[in-house]
Amino acid sequence: MTTKSIFAFLLSLLFLVPFSSCNKEAAATEQSVSYQLLAEKTWYLEYTQTTIGSNTVTKSYVGQATYFINYLKNLTTLDSDGLIGTYVLQNTNNQLQIQVIAKTPNGNASTYQYEVVSLGARNMILSYSSVNSKIQLFFSTQR
């Protein structure tokens, strides 16, 4: 290796290292803010959208008794179906996800995962895929 190529290699490392640490810091900040937006609120399911191929079906729950979930600061969760468990926010392939490990009132294990499409102070959109469909869940904190 020549002195010139060694210098070029070291120079490229100088530029790459700060950017890789910034990405890790940005991801950690995103998760921290997301925990703050998510926790200590009752999230009510307002409506769902199920897409199969090019067809989308919307089902509204506005004005009805409906599903709700609480994500607490101590990383536990409780929902209107009686599931009690723990949750974690995880960034996988630049996609924020909520992963839940819970138990039903009968003691059966229930694990599930949602992709976070959008998360704000009062609204949240979660998504998951089923066999041939994609389901989006639209939540709000106000009733």
mmCIF file of C-alpha atoms in Angstrom:
data_model
loop_
_atom_site.group_PDB
_atom_site.id
_atom_site.type_symbol
_atom_site.label_atom_id
_atom_site.label_comp_id
_atom_site.label_asym_id
_atom_site.label_seq_id
_atom_site.Cartn_x
_atom_site.Cartn_y
_atom_site.Cartn_z
ATOM 1 C CA MET A 1 0.000 0.000 0.000
ATOM 2 C CA THR A 2 1.332 3.403 -0.885
ATOM 3 C CA THR A 3 1.428 6.367 1.447
ATOM 4 C CA LYS A 4 -1.165 8.077 -0.721
ATOM 5 C CA SER A 5 -3.643 5.170 -0.487
ATOM 6 C CA ILE A 6 -3.119 4.866 3.289
ATOM 7 C CA PHE A 7 -3.800 8.578 3.650
ATOM 8 C CA ALA A 8 -6.955 8.286 1.525
ATOM 9 C CA PHE A 9 -8.148 5.326 3.610
ATOM 10 C CA LEU A 10 -7.588 7.174 6.910
ATOM 11 C CA LEU A 11 -9.255 10.289 5.552
ATOM 12 C CA SER A 12 -12.328 8.276 4.527
ATOM 13 C CA LEU A 13 -12.523 6.767 8.038
ATOM 14 C CA LEU A 14 -12.494 10.257 9.509
ATOM 15 C CA PHE A 15 -15.613 11.141 7.543
ATOM 16 C CA LEU A 16 -17.476 7.861 8.081
ATOM 17 C CA VAL A 17 -17.120 7.456 11.850
ATOM 18 C CA PRO A 18 -18.920 10.672 12.883
ATOM 19 C CA PHE A 19 -21.853 9.954 10.553
ATOM 20 C CA SER A 20 -22.375 6.423 11.813
ATOM 21 C CA SER A 21 -22.482 7.601 15.418
ATOM 22 C CA CYS A 22 -24.913 10.380 14.495
ATOM 23 C CA ASN A 23 -27.288 7.805 12.996
ATOM 24 C CA LYS A 24 -27.200 5.773 16.213
ATOM 25 C CA GLU A 25 -27.809 8.903 18.281
ATOM 26 C CA ALA A 26 -30.686 9.946 16.013
ATOM 27 C CA ALA A 27 -32.296 6.500 16.335
ATOM 28 C CA ALA A 28 -31.944 6.607 20.130
ATOM 29 C CA THR A 29 -33.476 10.095 20.209
ATOM 30 C CA GLU A 30 -36.360 8.957 17.985
ATOM 31 C CA GLN A 31 -37.079 6.053 20.344
ATOM 32 C CA SER A 32 -36.907 8.300 23.411
ATOM 33 C CA VAL A 33 -39.346 10.813 21.921
ATOM 34 C CA SER A 34 -41.606 7.970 20.771
ATOM 35 C CA TYR A 35 -41.757 6.521 24.299
ATOM 36 C CA GLN A 36 -42.760 9.965 25.585
ATOM 37 C CA LEU A 37 -45.495 10.351 22.962
ATOM 38 C CA LEU A 38 -46.830 6.826 23.507
ATOM 39 C CA ALA A 39 -46.817 6.417 27.277
ATOM 40 C CA GLU A 40 -49.388 7.269 29.939
ATOM 41 C CA LYS A 41 -52.282 7.713 27.519
ATOM 42 C CA THR A 42 -55.366 5.725 26.659
ATOM 43 C CA TRP A 43 -55.290 5.052 22.921
ATOM 44 C CA TYR A 44 -58.767 4.471 21.459
ATOM 45 C CA LEU A 45 -59.206 2.635 18.169
ATOM 46 C CA GLU A 46 -61.125 5.025 15.897
ATOM 47 C CA TYR A 47 -61.148 2.998 12.681
ATOM 48 C CA THR A 48 -59.321 0.355 10.681
ATOM 49 C CA GLN A 49 -58.393 0.072 7.031
ATOM 50 C CA THR A 50 -57.884 -3.367 5.545
ATOM 51 C CA THR A 51 -56.278 -3.534 2.121
ATOM 52 C CA ILE A 52 -56.458 -6.703 0.045
ATOM 53 C CA GLY A 53 -54.881 -6.229 -3.356
ATOM 54 C CA SER A 54 -56.241 -2.926 -4.633
ATOM 55 C CA ASN A 55 -59.405 -2.990 -2.462
ATOM 56 C CA THR A 56 -59.516 -1.058 0.815
ATOM 57 C CA VAL A 57 -62.285 -1.509 3.380
ATOM 58 C CA THR A 58 -62.658 1.027 6.195
ATOM 59 C CA LYS A 59 -64.460 0.180 9.412
ATOM 60 C CA SER A 60 -65.284 2.986 11.845
ATOM 61 C CA TYR A 61 -65.582 2.645 15.621
ATOM 62 C CA VAL A 62 -66.273 6.339 16.302
ATOM 63 C CA GLY A 63 -69.157 6.752 18.749
ATOM 64 C CA GLN A 64 -69.080 3.081 19.794
ATOM 65 C CA ALA A 65 -67.631 1.191 22.705
ATOM 66 C CA THR A 66 -64.347 0.120 21.218
ATOM 67 C CA TYR A 67 -60.919 -1.298 21.754
ATOM 68 C CA PHE A 68 -58.403 0.739 23.728
ATOM 69 C CA ILE A 69 -54.864 0.183 24.945
ATOM 70 C CA ASN A 70 -52.653 1.832 27.559
ATOM 71 C CA TYR A 71 -48.884 1.903 27.185
ATOM 72 C CA LEU A 72 -47.411 2.830 30.569
ATOM 73 C CA LYS A 73 -44.056 4.448 31.413
ATOM 74 C CA ASN A 74 -42.919 1.316 33.242
ATOM 75 C CA LEU A 75 -43.116 -0.494 29.847
ATOM 76 C CA THR A 76 -46.246 -2.458 30.720
ATOM 77 C CA THR A 77 -49.453 -2.469 28.745
ATOM 78 C CA LEU A 78 -53.117 -3.184 29.385
ATOM 79 C CA ASP A 79 -55.943 -3.253 26.860
ATOM 80 C CA SER A 80 -59.742 -3.466 26.826
ATOM 81 C CA ASP A 81 -59.581 -7.184 25.958
ATOM 82 C CA GLY A 82 -57.869 -7.800 29.313
ATOM 83 C CA LEU A 83 -54.413 -8.498 27.916
ATOM 84 C CA ILE A 84 -51.659 -7.487 30.337
ATOM 85 C CA GLY A 85 -48.018 -7.484 29.304
ATOM 86 C CA THR A 86 -44.850 -5.619 28.480
ATOM 87 C CA TYR A 87 -43.847 -3.671 25.396
ATOM 88 C CA VAL A 88 -40.743 -2.317 23.753
ATOM 89 C CA LEU A 89 -40.182 0.156 20.935
ATOM 90 C CA GLN A 90 -37.583 -1.097 18.519
ATOM 91 C CA ASN A 91 -36.111 0.386 15.364
ATOM 92 C CA THR A 92 -35.608 -2.384 12.808
ATOM 93 C CA ASN A 93 -34.398 -1.513 9.304
ATOM 94 C CA ASN A 94 -35.322 2.149 9.893
ATOM 95 C CA GLN A 95 -38.876 1.135 10.847
ATOM 96 C CA LEU A 96 -40.115 1.861 14.358
ATOM 97 C CA GLN A 97 -42.041 -1.093 15.809
ATOM 98 C CA ILE A 98 -44.001 -1.813 18.972
ATOM 99 C CA GLN A 99 -43.456 -5.355 20.196
ATOM 100 C CA VAL A 100 -45.791 -6.695 22.895
ATOM 101 C CA ILE A 101 -45.576 -9.837 25.011
ATOM 102 C CA ALA A 102 -48.820 -10.281 26.956
ATOM 103 C CA LYS A 103 -51.133 -12.765 28.615
ATOM 104 C CA THR A 104 -54.878 -13.115 28.149
ATOM 105 C CA PRO A 105 -57.201 -13.158 31.190
ATOM 106 C CA ASN A 106 -57.105 -16.978 30.925
ATOM 107 C CA GLY A 107 -53.282 -16.941 31.151
ATOM 108 C CA ASN A 108 -52.579 -17.750 27.502
ATOM 109 C CA ALA A 109 -49.545 -16.096 25.917
ATOM 110 C CA SER A 110 -50.118 -13.479 23.242
ATOM 111 C CA THR A 111 -47.305 -11.805 21.331
ATOM 112 C CA TYR A 112 -47.720 -9.306 18.540
ATOM 113 C CA GLN A 113 -45.883 -6.583 16.706
ATOM 114 C CA TYR A 114 -46.982 -3.409 14.945
ATOM 115 C CA GLU A 115 -45.119 -1.093 12.620
ATOM 116 C CA VAL A 116 -45.516 2.534 13.677
ATOM 117 C CA VAL A 117 -46.713 4.436 10.615
ATOM 118 C CA SER A 118 -47.290 7.678 12.494
ATOM 119 C CA LEU A 119 -47.083 8.749 16.134
ATOM 120 C CA GLY A 120 -48.084 12.141 17.462
ATOM 121 C CA ALA A 121 -49.279 13.666 20.710
ATOM 122 C CA ARG A 122 -52.937 12.701 20.064
ATOM 123 C CA ASN A 123 -52.976 10.375 17.055
ATOM 124 C CA MET A 124 -51.248 7.144 16.143
ATOM 125 C CA ILE A 125 -51.363 4.848 13.124
ATOM 126 C CA LEU A 126 -50.128 1.277 13.499
ATOM 127 C CA SER A 127 -49.864 -1.336 10.772
ATOM 128 C CA TYR A 128 -49.462 -5.082 10.444
ATOM 129 C CA SER A 129 -49.745 -7.646 7.686
ATOM 130 C CA SER A 130 -51.917 -10.714 7.637
ATOM 131 C CA VAL A 131 -52.002 -13.524 5.065
ATOM 132 C CA ASN A 132 -53.004 -11.473 1.978
ATOM 133 C CA SER A 133 -53.844 -8.164 3.586
ATOM 134 C CA LYS A 134 -52.388 -5.107 5.246
ATOM 135 C CA ILE A 135 -54.265 -3.667 8.212
ATOM 136 C CA GLN A 136 -53.842 -0.136 9.503
ATOM 137 C CA LEU A 137 -55.186 0.821 12.922
ATOM 138 C CA PHE A 138 -56.019 4.479 13.567
ATOM 139 C CA PHE A 139 -55.949 5.544 17.230
ATOM 140 C CA SER A 140 -56.578 8.781 19.087
ATOM 141 C CA THR A 141 -56.251 9.776 22.723
ATOM 142 C CA GLN A 142 -59.458 11.805 22.851
ATOM 143 C CA ARG A 143 -62.958 10.498 23.315
#
